[in-house]
Short mmCIF file of C-alpha atoms in Angstrom, two decimals:
data_model
loop_
_atom_site.label_atom_id
_atom_site.label_comp_id
_atom_site.label_asym_id
_atom_site.label_seq_id
_atom_site.Cartn_x
_atom_site.Cartn_y
_atom_site.Cartn_z
CA MET U 1 1.75 5.05 -1.41
CA CYS U 2 -0.20 3.26 1.28
CA LEU U 3 1.64 4.77 4.23
CA GLY U 4 -0.08 7.04 6.71
CA ILE U 5 0.83 9.04 9.77
CA PRO U 6 -0.98 9.55 13.09
CA GLY U 7 -2.36 12.97 13.88
CA GLN U 8 -4.82 14.59 16.27
CA ILE U 9 -7.91 16.49 15.10
CA ILE U 10 -7.83 19.94 16.71
CA GLU U 11 -10.51 21.90 14.86
CA ILE U 12 -13.49 21.40 12.56
CA THR U 13 -13.34 24.02 9.80
CA ASN U 14 -16.28 22.98 7.59
CA PRO U 15 -18.76 20.45 9.00
CA GLU U 16 -20.79 20.40 5.75
CA HIS U 17 -17.78 19.38 3.62
CA LYS U 18 -16.33 17.39 6.54
CA LEU U 19 -13.10 19.35 6.72
CA ALA U 20 -10.93 19.54 9.83
CA ILE U 21 -7.50 20.68 10.96
CA VAL U 22 -5.17 17.96 12.12
CA ASN U 23 -1.93 18.29 14.07
CA VAL U 24 0.66 15.87 12.69
CA GLY U 25 3.84 16.07 14.75
CA GLY U 26 3.47 19.83 15.20
CA VAL U 27 2.48 20.50 11.59
CA LYS U 28 -1.11 21.61 11.15
CA ARG U 29 -2.99 20.95 7.95
CA GLN U 30 -6.48 20.61 6.60
CA ILE U 31 -7.86 17.12 6.05
CA ASN U 32 -11.14 15.48 5.07
CA ILE U 33 -12.85 13.39 7.78
CA ALA U 34 -15.61 11.76 5.67
CA CYS U 35 -14.29 8.26 6.48
CA ILE U 36 -14.73 8.65 10.23
CA VAL U 37 -17.98 10.55 10.72
CA ASP U 38 -21.41 8.99 11.19
CA GLU U 39 -24.52 9.63 13.29
CA GLU U 40 -22.71 8.46 16.40
CA HIS U 41 -19.63 10.56 15.62
CA PRO U 42 -20.72 13.88 14.04
CA PRO U 43 -17.85 16.21 13.04
CA GLU U 44 -17.95 18.29 16.26
CA LYS U 45 -17.38 15.13 18.33
CA CYS U 46 -14.19 14.30 16.38
CA ILE U 47 -12.11 17.03 18.06
CA GLY U 48 -9.34 15.41 20.10
CA ASP U 49 -9.52 12.11 18.21
CA TRP U 50 -6.28 10.52 17.03
CA VAL U 51 -6.55 9.44 13.40
CA LEU U 52 -4.41 7.90 10.68
CA VAL U 53 -3.90 10.51 7.96
CA HIS U 54 -3.38 9.36 4.37
CA VAL U 55 -3.40 11.56 1.22
CA GLY U 56 -5.35 14.31 2.97
CA PHE U 57 -7.97 12.03 4.54
CA ALA U 58 -8.44 10.73 8.07
CA MET U 59 -8.79 7.05 7.19
CA ASN U 60 -9.63 5.67 10.63
CA ARG U 61 -9.57 6.51 14.32
CA ILE U 62 -6.68 5.06 16.33
CA ASN U 63 -8.12 2.86 19.05
CA GLU U 64 -6.30 4.00 22.20
CA GLN U 65 -7.30 0.96 24.21
CA GLU U 66 -6.04 -1.51 21.59
CA ALA U 67 -2.79 0.44 21.24
CA ALA U 68 -2.30 0.34 25.03
CA GLU U 69 -2.98 -3.39 25.15
CA THR U 70 -0.49 -4.12 22.37
CA LEU U 71 2.16 -2.06 24.17
CA LYS U 72 1.38 -3.84 27.46
CA LEU U 73 1.89 -7.23 25.79
CA LEU U 74 5.18 -6.07 24.28
CA GLN U 75 6.27 -4.75 27.70
CA GLU U 76 5.54 -8.13 29.27
CA ILE U 77 7.68 -9.88 26.66
CA ALA U 78 10.47 -7.34 27.25
CA GLN U 79 10.37 -7.92 31.02
CA THR U 80 11.13 -11.64 30.62
CA TYR U 81 14.51 -10.62 29.16
CA THR U 82 15.55 -8.00 31.72
CA MET Y 1 5.38 11.30 18.30
CA LYS Y 2 2.35 9.50 19.74
CA TYR Y 3 1.62 6.06 18.21
CA VAL Y 4 4.99 6.13 16.43
CA ASP Y 5 7.83 6.37 18.99
CA GLU Y 6 6.34 3.71 21.32
CA PHE Y 7 6.47 1.23 18.45
CA ARG Y 8 10.18 1.85 17.83
CA ASN Y 9 11.43 0.95 21.33
CA PRO Y 10 14.79 -0.89 21.03
CA GLU Y 11 14.47 -2.96 24.27
CA LYS Y 12 11.10 -4.33 23.21
CA ALA Y 13 12.43 -5.03 19.71
CA GLN Y 14 15.34 -6.96 21.24
CA ALA Y 15 12.98 -9.05 23.38
CA LEU Y 16 10.81 -9.82 20.35
CA THR Y 17 13.80 -10.90 18.26
CA LYS Y 18 14.84 -13.26 21.07
CA GLU Y 19 11.31 -14.73 21.10
CA ILE Y 20 11.44 -15.08 17.29
CA ALA Y 21 14.83 -16.85 17.52
CA LYS Y 22 13.47 -19.23 20.16
CA LEU Y 23 10.46 -20.13 18.01
CA SER Y 24 12.52 -20.48 14.82
CA GLN Y 25 14.63 -23.17 16.51
CA GLN Y 26 11.48 -25.27 16.82
CA ILE Y 27 10.88 -25.08 13.07
CA ASP Y 28 12.96 -27.51 11.05
CA LYS Y 29 12.70 -25.83 7.65
CA HIS Y 30 13.58 -22.72 5.69
CA LEU Y 31 10.56 -20.40 6.00
CA LYS Y 32 9.46 -18.06 3.26
CA ILE Y 33 7.21 -15.27 4.49
CA MET Y 34 5.78 -12.76 2.04
CA GLU Y 35 5.12 -9.19 3.07
CA VAL Y 36 2.51 -8.15 0.53
CA CYS Y 37 2.60 -4.39 1.07
CA GLY Y 38 5.29 -2.12 -0.36
CA GLY Y 39 5.06 -0.03 2.82
CA HIS Y 40 6.26 -3.04 4.78
CA THR Y 41 9.08 -3.63 2.26
CA HIS Y 42 10.19 -0.05 2.84
CA SER Y 43 10.10 -0.39 6.65
CA ILE Y 44 11.87 -3.78 6.58
CA PHE Y 45 14.80 -2.27 4.68
CA LYS Y 46 14.81 1.06 6.51
CA TYR Y 47 15.13 -0.62 9.90
CA GLY Y 48 17.27 -3.59 8.77
CA ILE Y 49 14.64 -6.02 10.07
CA GLU Y 50 15.51 -8.96 7.80
CA GLU Y 51 19.14 -8.89 8.91
CA ILE Y 52 18.16 -9.42 12.54
CA LEU Y 53 15.88 -12.37 11.78
CA PRO Y 54 17.14 -15.95 12.19
CA LYS Y 55 18.83 -17.55 9.18
CA ASN Y 56 15.93 -19.85 8.39
CA ILE Y 57 13.46 -16.97 7.90
CA GLU Y 58 13.44 -15.34 4.50
CA LEU Y 59 11.20 -12.42 3.62
CA ILE Y 60 9.73 -12.37 0.11
CA HIS Y 61 8.79 -8.90 -1.06
CA GLY Y 62 5.37 -9.18 -2.70
CA PRO Y 63 3.48 -7.20 -5.33
CA GLY Y 64 2.05 -4.55 -2.98
CA CYS Y 65 3.73 -1.48 -4.45
CA PRO Y 66 1.09 0.14 -6.69
CA VAL Y 67 3.70 2.14 -8.58
CA CYS Y 68 5.69 -1.03 -9.34
CA VAL Y 69 2.73 -2.95 -10.75
CA MET Y 70 1.56 -0.17 -13.09
CA PRO Y 71 1.93 -1.50 -16.66
CA LYS Y 72 3.83 0.54 -19.25
CA GLY Y 73 0.73 0.91 -21.43
CA ARG Y 74 -1.10 2.77 -18.64
CA ILE Y 75 1.87 5.15 -18.20
CA ASP Y 76 1.79 5.74 -21.96
CA ASP Y 77 -1.94 6.51 -21.67
CA ALA Y 78 -1.22 8.95 -18.83
CA ILE Y 79 1.43 10.67 -20.97
CA ALA Y 80 -1.01 10.87 -23.91
CA LEU Y 81 -3.50 12.53 -21.55
CA CYS Y 82 -1.06 15.11 -20.26
CA GLN Y 83 0.10 15.98 -23.78
CA ASN Y 84 -3.37 17.29 -24.53
CA PRO Y 85 -2.79 21.09 -24.41
CA ASN Y 86 -6.09 21.64 -22.64
CA VAL Y 87 -5.25 19.22 -19.81
CA ILE Y 88 -3.68 19.85 -16.42
CA PHE Y 89 -2.59 16.40 -15.22
CA THR Y 90 -2.33 15.89 -11.45
CA THR Y 91 -0.56 13.01 -9.72
CA PHE Y 92 1.12 11.80 -6.54
CA GLY Y 93 4.90 12.24 -6.78
CA ASP Y 94 5.56 8.46 -6.68
CA ALA Y 95 4.28 8.00 -10.22
CA MET Y 96 6.46 10.66 -11.86
CA ARG Y 97 9.54 8.53 -12.64
CA VAL Y 98 7.80 5.29 -13.65
CA PRO Y 99 9.05 4.43 -17.13
CA GLY Y 100 6.49 4.10 -19.91
CA SER Y 101 7.52 2.64 -23.26
CA LYS Y 102 9.26 5.85 -24.37
CA THR Y 103 9.25 8.32 -21.52
CA SER Y 104 8.11 9.00 -17.96
CA LEU Y 105 5.74 11.66 -16.62
CA LEU Y 106 8.77 13.56 -15.29
CA GLN Y 107 10.30 13.66 -18.78
CA ALA Y 108 6.93 14.69 -20.25
CA LYS Y 109 6.80 17.55 -17.70
CA ALA Y 110 10.32 18.61 -18.69
CA GLN Y 111 9.13 18.67 -22.30
CA GLY Y 112 6.37 21.11 -21.42
CA ALA Y 113 3.33 19.10 -20.31
CA ASP Y 114 1.35 20.72 -17.48
CA ILE Y 115 1.78 18.04 -14.80
CA ARG Y 116 1.32 19.01 -11.17
CA MET Y 117 2.19 16.92 -8.14
CA VAL Y 118 -0.51 16.91 -5.47
CA TYR Y 119 -0.62 15.71 -1.88
CA SER Y 120 -4.31 14.74 -1.97
CA PRO Y 121 -6.79 14.04 -4.80
CA LEU Y 122 -8.86 16.89 -3.31
CA ASP Y 123 -6.09 19.31 -4.38
CA SER Y 124 -7.10 18.50 -7.96
CA LEU Y 125 -10.60 19.89 -7.33
CA LYS Y 126 -9.05 23.14 -6.12
CA ILE Y 127 -6.98 23.33 -9.31
CA ALA Y 128 -10.16 22.61 -11.33
CA LYS Y 129 -11.98 25.54 -9.68
CA GLU Y 130 -9.01 27.84 -10.29
CA ASN Y 131 -8.75 26.83 -13.96
CA PRO Y 132 -12.30 26.68 -15.36
CA ASN Y 133 -11.06 26.70 -18.98
CA LYS Y 134 -8.86 23.65 -18.49
CA GLU Y 135 -9.61 19.95 -18.02
CA ILE Y 136 -8.08 18.55 -14.83
CA VAL Y 137 -7.24 14.83 -14.89
CA PHE Y 138 -6.12 13.09 -11.70
CA PHE Y 139 -3.97 9.95 -11.98
CA GLY Y 140 -5.77 7.69 -9.47
CA LEU Y 141 -3.55 4.86 -8.38
CA GLY Y 142 -2.98 2.82 -5.26
CA PHE Y 143 -4.65 -0.09 -3.50
CA GLU Y 144 -7.78 0.05 -1.34
CA THR Y 145 -6.03 2.46 1.05
CA THR Y 146 -6.06 5.19 -1.58
CA ALA Y 147 -9.18 4.27 -3.56
CA PRO Y 148 -11.67 5.66 -0.94
CA SER Y 149 -10.05 9.11 -1.04
CA THR Y 150 -10.38 9.14 -4.84
CA ALA Y 151 -14.00 7.97 -4.54
CA PHE Y 152 -14.80 10.74 -2.03
CA THR Y 153 -13.17 13.26 -4.41
CA ILE Y 154 -15.47 12.18 -7.25
CA LEU Y 155 -18.48 12.37 -4.92
CA GLN Y 156 -17.46 15.89 -3.92
CA ALA Y 157 -16.96 16.91 -7.57
CA ALA Y 158 -20.48 15.60 -8.29
CA ALA Y 159 -21.94 17.44 -5.28
CA GLU Y 160 -20.25 20.71 -6.30
CA ASN Y 161 -21.06 20.14 -9.99
CA ILE Y 162 -17.42 20.50 -11.04
CA THR Y 163 -17.48 19.55 -14.72
CA ASN Y 164 -13.81 20.04 -15.68
CA PHE Y 165 -12.45 17.27 -13.43
CA SER Y 166 -11.95 13.61 -14.30
CA LEU Y 167 -10.09 10.59 -12.99
CA PHE Y 168 -7.75 8.25 -14.85
CA ALA Y 169 -8.53 5.24 -12.65
CA ASN Y 170 -5.75 2.74 -12.02
CA HIS Y 171 -6.65 1.54 -8.56
CA VAL Y 172 -5.76 -2.09 -7.93
CA LEU Y 173 -7.18 -4.62 -5.49
CA VAL Y 174 -5.17 -6.75 -3.11
CA ILE Y 175 -7.39 -9.83 -2.79
CA PRO Y 176 -7.38 -10.87 -6.50
CA ALA Y 177 -3.59 -10.37 -6.56
CA LEU Y 178 -3.16 -12.63 -3.52
CA GLN Y 179 -5.48 -15.19 -5.08
CA ALA Y 180 -3.38 -15.19 -8.27
CA LEU Y 181 -0.17 -15.64 -6.25
CA LEU Y 182 -1.63 -18.49 -4.22
CA GLU Y 183 -2.77 -20.25 -7.40
CA ASN Y 184 0.83 -20.27 -8.65
CA PRO Y 185 2.15 -23.76 -7.84
CA ASP Y 186 5.80 -22.67 -8.13
CA LEU Y 187 5.51 -20.12 -5.39
CA GLN Y 188 6.20 -21.82 -2.09
CA LEU Y 189 5.23 -19.56 0.79
CA ASP Y 190 4.77 -20.40 4.46
CA GLY Y 191 2.77 -17.35 5.49
CA PHE Y 192 1.91 -13.73 4.89
CA VAL Y 193 2.45 -10.43 6.64
CA GLY Y 194 -0.83 -8.79 5.59
CA PRO Y 195 -1.12 -5.14 4.53
CA GLY Y 196 -2.01 -2.79 7.38
CA HIS Y 197 -3.62 0.19 5.72
CA VAL Y 198 -5.46 -1.73 2.99
CA SER Y 199 -6.91 -3.83 5.83
CA MET Y 200 -7.87 -0.68 7.72
CA VAL Y 201 -10.28 -0.13 4.80
CA ILE Y 202 -11.37 -3.68 3.84
CA GLY Y 203 -11.01 -5.35 7.27
CA THR Y 204 -9.49 -8.77 8.00
CA GLU Y 205 -12.46 -10.90 6.87
CA PRO Y 206 -11.52 -10.89 3.14
CA TYR Y 207 -8.32 -12.84 3.99
CA GLU Y 208 -10.15 -15.83 5.48
CA PHE Y 209 -9.79 -17.79 2.20
CA ILE Y 210 -5.99 -17.72 2.61
CA ALA Y 211 -6.20 -19.64 5.87
CA GLN Y 212 -9.16 -21.82 4.97
CA LYS Y 213 -8.60 -22.71 1.31
CA TYR Y 214 -4.82 -22.39 1.00
CA HIS Y 215 -3.89 -23.26 4.60
CA LYS Y 216 -1.45 -20.38 5.03
CA PRO Y 217 -1.29 -18.23 8.15
CA ILE Y 218 -1.58 -14.45 7.73
CA VAL Y 219 -1.00 -11.67 10.25
CA VAL Y 220 -2.18 -8.16 9.37
CA SER Y 221 0.60 -5.83 10.49
CA GLY Y 222 1.40 -2.22 11.26
CA PHE Y 223 4.44 -0.49 9.80
CA GLU Y 224 6.68 0.36 12.75
CA PRO Y 225 9.58 -1.99 13.60
CA LEU Y 226 7.82 -3.47 16.67
CA ASP Y 227 4.67 -4.07 14.59
CA ILE Y 228 6.63 -6.07 12.03
CA PHE Y 229 8.64 -8.03 14.63
CA GLN Y 230 5.45 -8.83 16.55
CA SER Y 231 3.69 -9.96 13.35
CA ILE Y 232 6.56 -12.31 12.46
CA TRP Y 233 6.49 -13.65 16.04
CA MET Y 234 2.72 -14.24 15.73
CA LEU Y 235 3.21 -16.02 12.38
CA LEU Y 236 5.92 -18.29 13.82
CA LYS Y 237 3.67 -19.11 16.77
CA GLN Y 238 0.96 -20.20 14.34
CA ILE Y 239 3.45 -22.34 12.40
CA VAL Y 240 4.85 -23.96 15.58
CA GLU Y 241 1.35 -24.63 16.89
CA ASN Y 242 0.26 -25.94 13.46
CA ARG Y 243 -2.45 -23.29 13.09
CA CYS Y 244 -3.55 -21.37 9.96
CA GLU Y 245 -5.53 -18.30 10.93
CA VAL Y 246 -6.06 -14.67 10.04
CA GLU Y 247 -4.65 -12.71 12.96
CA ASN Y 248 -4.57 -8.97 13.49
CA GLN Y 249 -1.49 -7.37 15.00
CA TYR Y 250 -2.56 -3.86 13.91
CA ASN Y 251 -5.74 -3.82 15.99
CA ARG Y 252 -5.22 -0.20 17.00
CA LEU Y 253 -6.35 0.67 13.45
CA VAL Y 254 -7.75 -2.44 11.77
CA GLU Y 255 -11.18 -3.88 12.53
CA LYS Y 256 -12.56 -7.20 11.32
CA SER Y 257 -15.13 -5.60 9.02
CA GLY Y 258 -13.03 -2.59 7.96
CA ASN Y 259 -14.20 1.00 7.54
CA GLN Y 260 -17.80 1.06 6.32
CA ASN Y 261 -17.75 4.71 5.16
CA ALA Y 262 -14.70 4.02 2.99
CA ILE Y 263 -16.12 0.75 1.59
CA GLN Y 264 -19.44 2.42 0.80
CA ALA Y 265 -17.77 5.31 -1.06
CA MET Y 266 -15.61 2.88 -3.09
CA ASN Y 267 -18.61 0.73 -4.00
CA GLN Y 268 -20.71 3.75 -4.91
CA VAL Y 269 -18.15 5.12 -7.37
CA PHE Y 270 -16.19 2.08 -8.58
CA THR Y 271 -16.84 -1.41 -9.90
CA PRO Y 272 -14.18 -4.07 -10.59
CA ARG Y 273 -12.86 -4.28 -14.17
CA GLU Y 274 -13.22 -7.68 -15.81
CA LYS Y 275 -9.43 -7.84 -15.87
CA PHE Y 276 -6.51 -5.50 -15.25
CA ALA Y 277 -2.93 -5.95 -16.44
CA TRP Y 278 -0.25 -5.79 -13.74
CA ARG Y 279 3.33 -5.05 -14.72
CA GLY Y 280 5.22 -8.33 -14.62
CA LEU Y 281 2.22 -10.35 -13.44
CA GLY Y 282 -0.03 -10.21 -16.48
CA GLU Y 283 -3.78 -9.86 -16.48
CA ILE Y 284 -5.59 -10.68 -13.24
CA PRO Y 285 -9.40 -10.97 -13.25
CA ASN Y 286 -11.38 -8.42 -11.17
CA SER Y 287 -8.15 -6.86 -9.91
CA GLY Y 288 -8.69 -3.20 -10.77
CA PHE Y 289 -11.37 -0.56 -10.26
CA GLN Y 290 -13.18 1.34 -13.01
CA ILE Y 291 -15.62 4.21 -12.59
CA ARG Y 292 -19.31 3.24 -12.61
CA LYS Y 293 -21.47 4.46 -15.51
CA GLU Y 294 -23.37 6.76 -13.13
CA TYR Y 295 -20.16 8.79 -12.72
CA ALA Y 296 -18.99 8.52 -16.38
CA GLN Y 297 -18.67 12.32 -16.64
CA PHE Y 298 -15.69 12.00 -14.24
CA ASP Y 299 -14.07 9.11 -16.15
CA ALA Y 300 -11.03 10.26 -18.15
CA GLU Y 301 -11.17 7.03 -20.17
CA ALA Y 302 -14.68 7.95 -21.36
CA LYS Y 303 -13.88 11.65 -21.79
CA PHE Y 304 -10.62 11.41 -23.77
CA HIS Y 305 -9.25 9.17 -26.50
CA LEU Y 306 -6.44 7.01 -25.13
CA PRO Y 307 -3.96 4.86 -27.12
CA ASN Y 308 -4.76 1.96 -24.75
CA LEU Y 309 -1.91 -0.17 -26.06
CA THR Y 310 -0.42 -3.22 -24.43
CA VAL Y 311 3.34 -2.72 -24.18
CA PRO Y 312 5.59 -5.65 -23.24
CA ASP Y 313 8.03 -5.20 -20.35
CA HIS Y 314 11.75 -4.73 -21.12
CA LYS Y 315 13.27 -8.12 -21.95
CA ALA Y 316 16.17 -7.80 -19.54
CA CYS Y 317 13.98 -6.62 -16.64
CA GLN Y 318 12.80 -9.28 -14.20
CA CYS Y 319 10.35 -7.14 -12.22
CA GLY Y 320 7.62 -9.76 -12.71
CA GLU Y 321 9.63 -12.53 -11.11
CA ILE Y 322 10.83 -10.16 -8.39
CA LEU Y 323 7.23 -9.13 -7.56
CA LYS Y 324 6.34 -12.81 -7.20
CA GLY Y 325 9.37 -13.41 -5.00
CA VAL Y 326 10.78 -15.99 -7.43
CA VAL Y 327 13.93 -13.97 -8.20
CA LYS Y 328 15.82 -11.70 -5.82
CA PRO Y 329 16.57 -8.17 -7.10
CA TRP Y 330 20.34 -8.71 -7.20
CA GLU Y 331 19.82 -11.76 -9.42
CA CYS Y 332 18.35 -9.59 -12.18
CA LYS Y 333 20.86 -8.96 -14.97
CA VAL Y 334 20.34 -5.20 -15.06
CA PHE Y 335 20.08 -4.54 -11.27
CA GLY Y 336 22.45 -1.77 -10.21
CA THR Y 337 24.07 -1.52 -13.66
CA ALA Y 338 21.69 -0.47 -16.43
CA CYS Y 339 18.81 -0.17 -13.94
CA THR Y 340 19.29 2.32 -11.06
CA PRO Y 341 16.92 4.64 -9.17
CA GLU Y 342 18.21 7.56 -11.28
CA ASN Y 343 17.51 5.68 -14.52
CA PRO Y 344 15.12 2.83 -13.79
CA ILE Y 345 14.37 0.22 -16.45
CA GLY Y 346 11.87 -1.62 -14.29
CA ALA Y 347 9.22 -0.23 -11.99
CA CYS Y 348 10.57 -2.03 -8.87
CA MET Y 349 13.53 0.39 -9.04
CA VAL Y 350 11.32 3.51 -9.02
CA SER Y 351 9.38 3.74 -5.79
CA SER Y 352 10.92 3.54 -2.33
CA GLU Y 353 8.37 0.76 -1.76
CA GLY Y 354 9.83 -1.33 -4.60
CA ALA Y 355 12.10 -4.23 -3.66
CA CYS Y 356 14.87 -3.27 -6.13
CA ALA Y 357 15.00 0.37 -4.99
CA ALA Y 358 15.07 -0.78 -1.35
CA TYR Y 359 17.97 -3.17 -1.96
CA TYR Y 360 19.79 -0.52 -3.98
CA LYS Y 361 19.27 2.22 -1.39
CA TYR Y 362 19.92 0.28 1.79
CA GLY Y 363 22.51 -2.17 0.41
CA ARG Y 364 23.14 -5.14 2.69
CA LEU Y 365 23.30 -7.39 -0.35
CA SER Y 366 25.97 -9.69 1.06
CA THR Y 367 23.90 -10.46 4.18
CA MET Y 368 20.72 -10.95 2.20
CA ALA Y 369 22.40 -13.14 -0.44
CA LYS Y 370 23.79 -15.41 2.27
CA LYS Y 371 20.32 -15.89 3.74
CA ALA Y 372 18.48 -16.48 0.49
CA THR Y 373 18.17 -19.98 -0.87
CA LYS Y 374 18.90 -20.61 -4.52
CA GLN Y 375 15.78 -19.91 -6.50
CA THR Y 376 14.68 -20.86 -9.97
CA LYS Y 377 15.08 -18.23 -12.66
CA GLU Y 378 12.49 -19.89 -14.89
CA PRO Y 379 9.80 -17.37 -15.75
CA ILE Y 380 6.42 -18.14 -14.27
CA SER Y 381 3.15 -16.88 -15.62
CA LEU Y 382 0.23 -16.30 -13.30
#
């Protein structure tokens, strides 16, 4: 129920109703982006963003920098065992 | 796939399990760690995570499966709603097989009720527009991950003046449930793996009381195998270093203060109920959402007459104790015999996020039984 899947916003279809097309592992579908738009991030600026998609909504942006830092830490741990 | 495959890397998982083993040797006790979220329970079984953990670490599968905690009376109310000939009832697929007192939604559908499975609550609005002479009722359930999408759907229905749509609200809240668990003196836990996607909405701040008042460490975690291994490693580090903090492993998605748009939509549309009954756990104060009076025209409970009965759980079913981690699924008398995923007696056997269904599907009972300590079978009320 609470699971989600990462996808990339590729097109804004209806800025007024905050609808966009997201590419989830090659499958394209329409989602609502109301959770991730504000004055700083209007719909047109969301194209290219990676988001977590849950029940037809983009629930949050995926923070690329944080993801990279987590993976770097995990890589460092892995290197101590190789 | 990006942000998925990188977090399933076997070499990194191996290194993390070695780090976990090293830390566990410094802890001279049997540790009980509760993963609250049913999504974590599913991942833990899917990837065989518990089997790889050291013997002195036991995972307790908490009450974070919204399908599992839905009381029978609410399923009966849902069935009463869908038996209204003027109603098209829409729901996520997970809820279809949950047993009510007499039947499930799936059986009601087989008997002719117009029940439609949807992917998103917004699909219900589309059905409402296509069927102006029918009343569309959406079965809103799930924790704070799902509640914002339902709230946005009501806001959109209001904006578009869609009058034949309403919500049967059964959203539950994670913090009151955790509070109730922590108040239970018989439940001995050493730490929590915190829910990832609920926290993406509410942030990590609401968990501070767990560390400060109850002195338990909690690490908010993602759902991929490396996320879960790293979270357990972070928890063990806290235990070894005698710390009790709220830590965030899932910082690629979770922020301290959560998602303000989602929180605002939830607060605009919903208000906590005085109390909400959880299957197996009883009534928990302020643990469920109801629709605010301002949006009463979208509230199925105000629009339709519901039986609203309290129905006791099946006597032989121990879902309540299983949800609290007091009894292991295989210790329940009906597990795997009278109660199976095809014919579930208890809700924990229904959803893939339920502990019983996960044990049944992925097996490994002998390994798990060896690891588990003997637990009391005395029923505990919250």
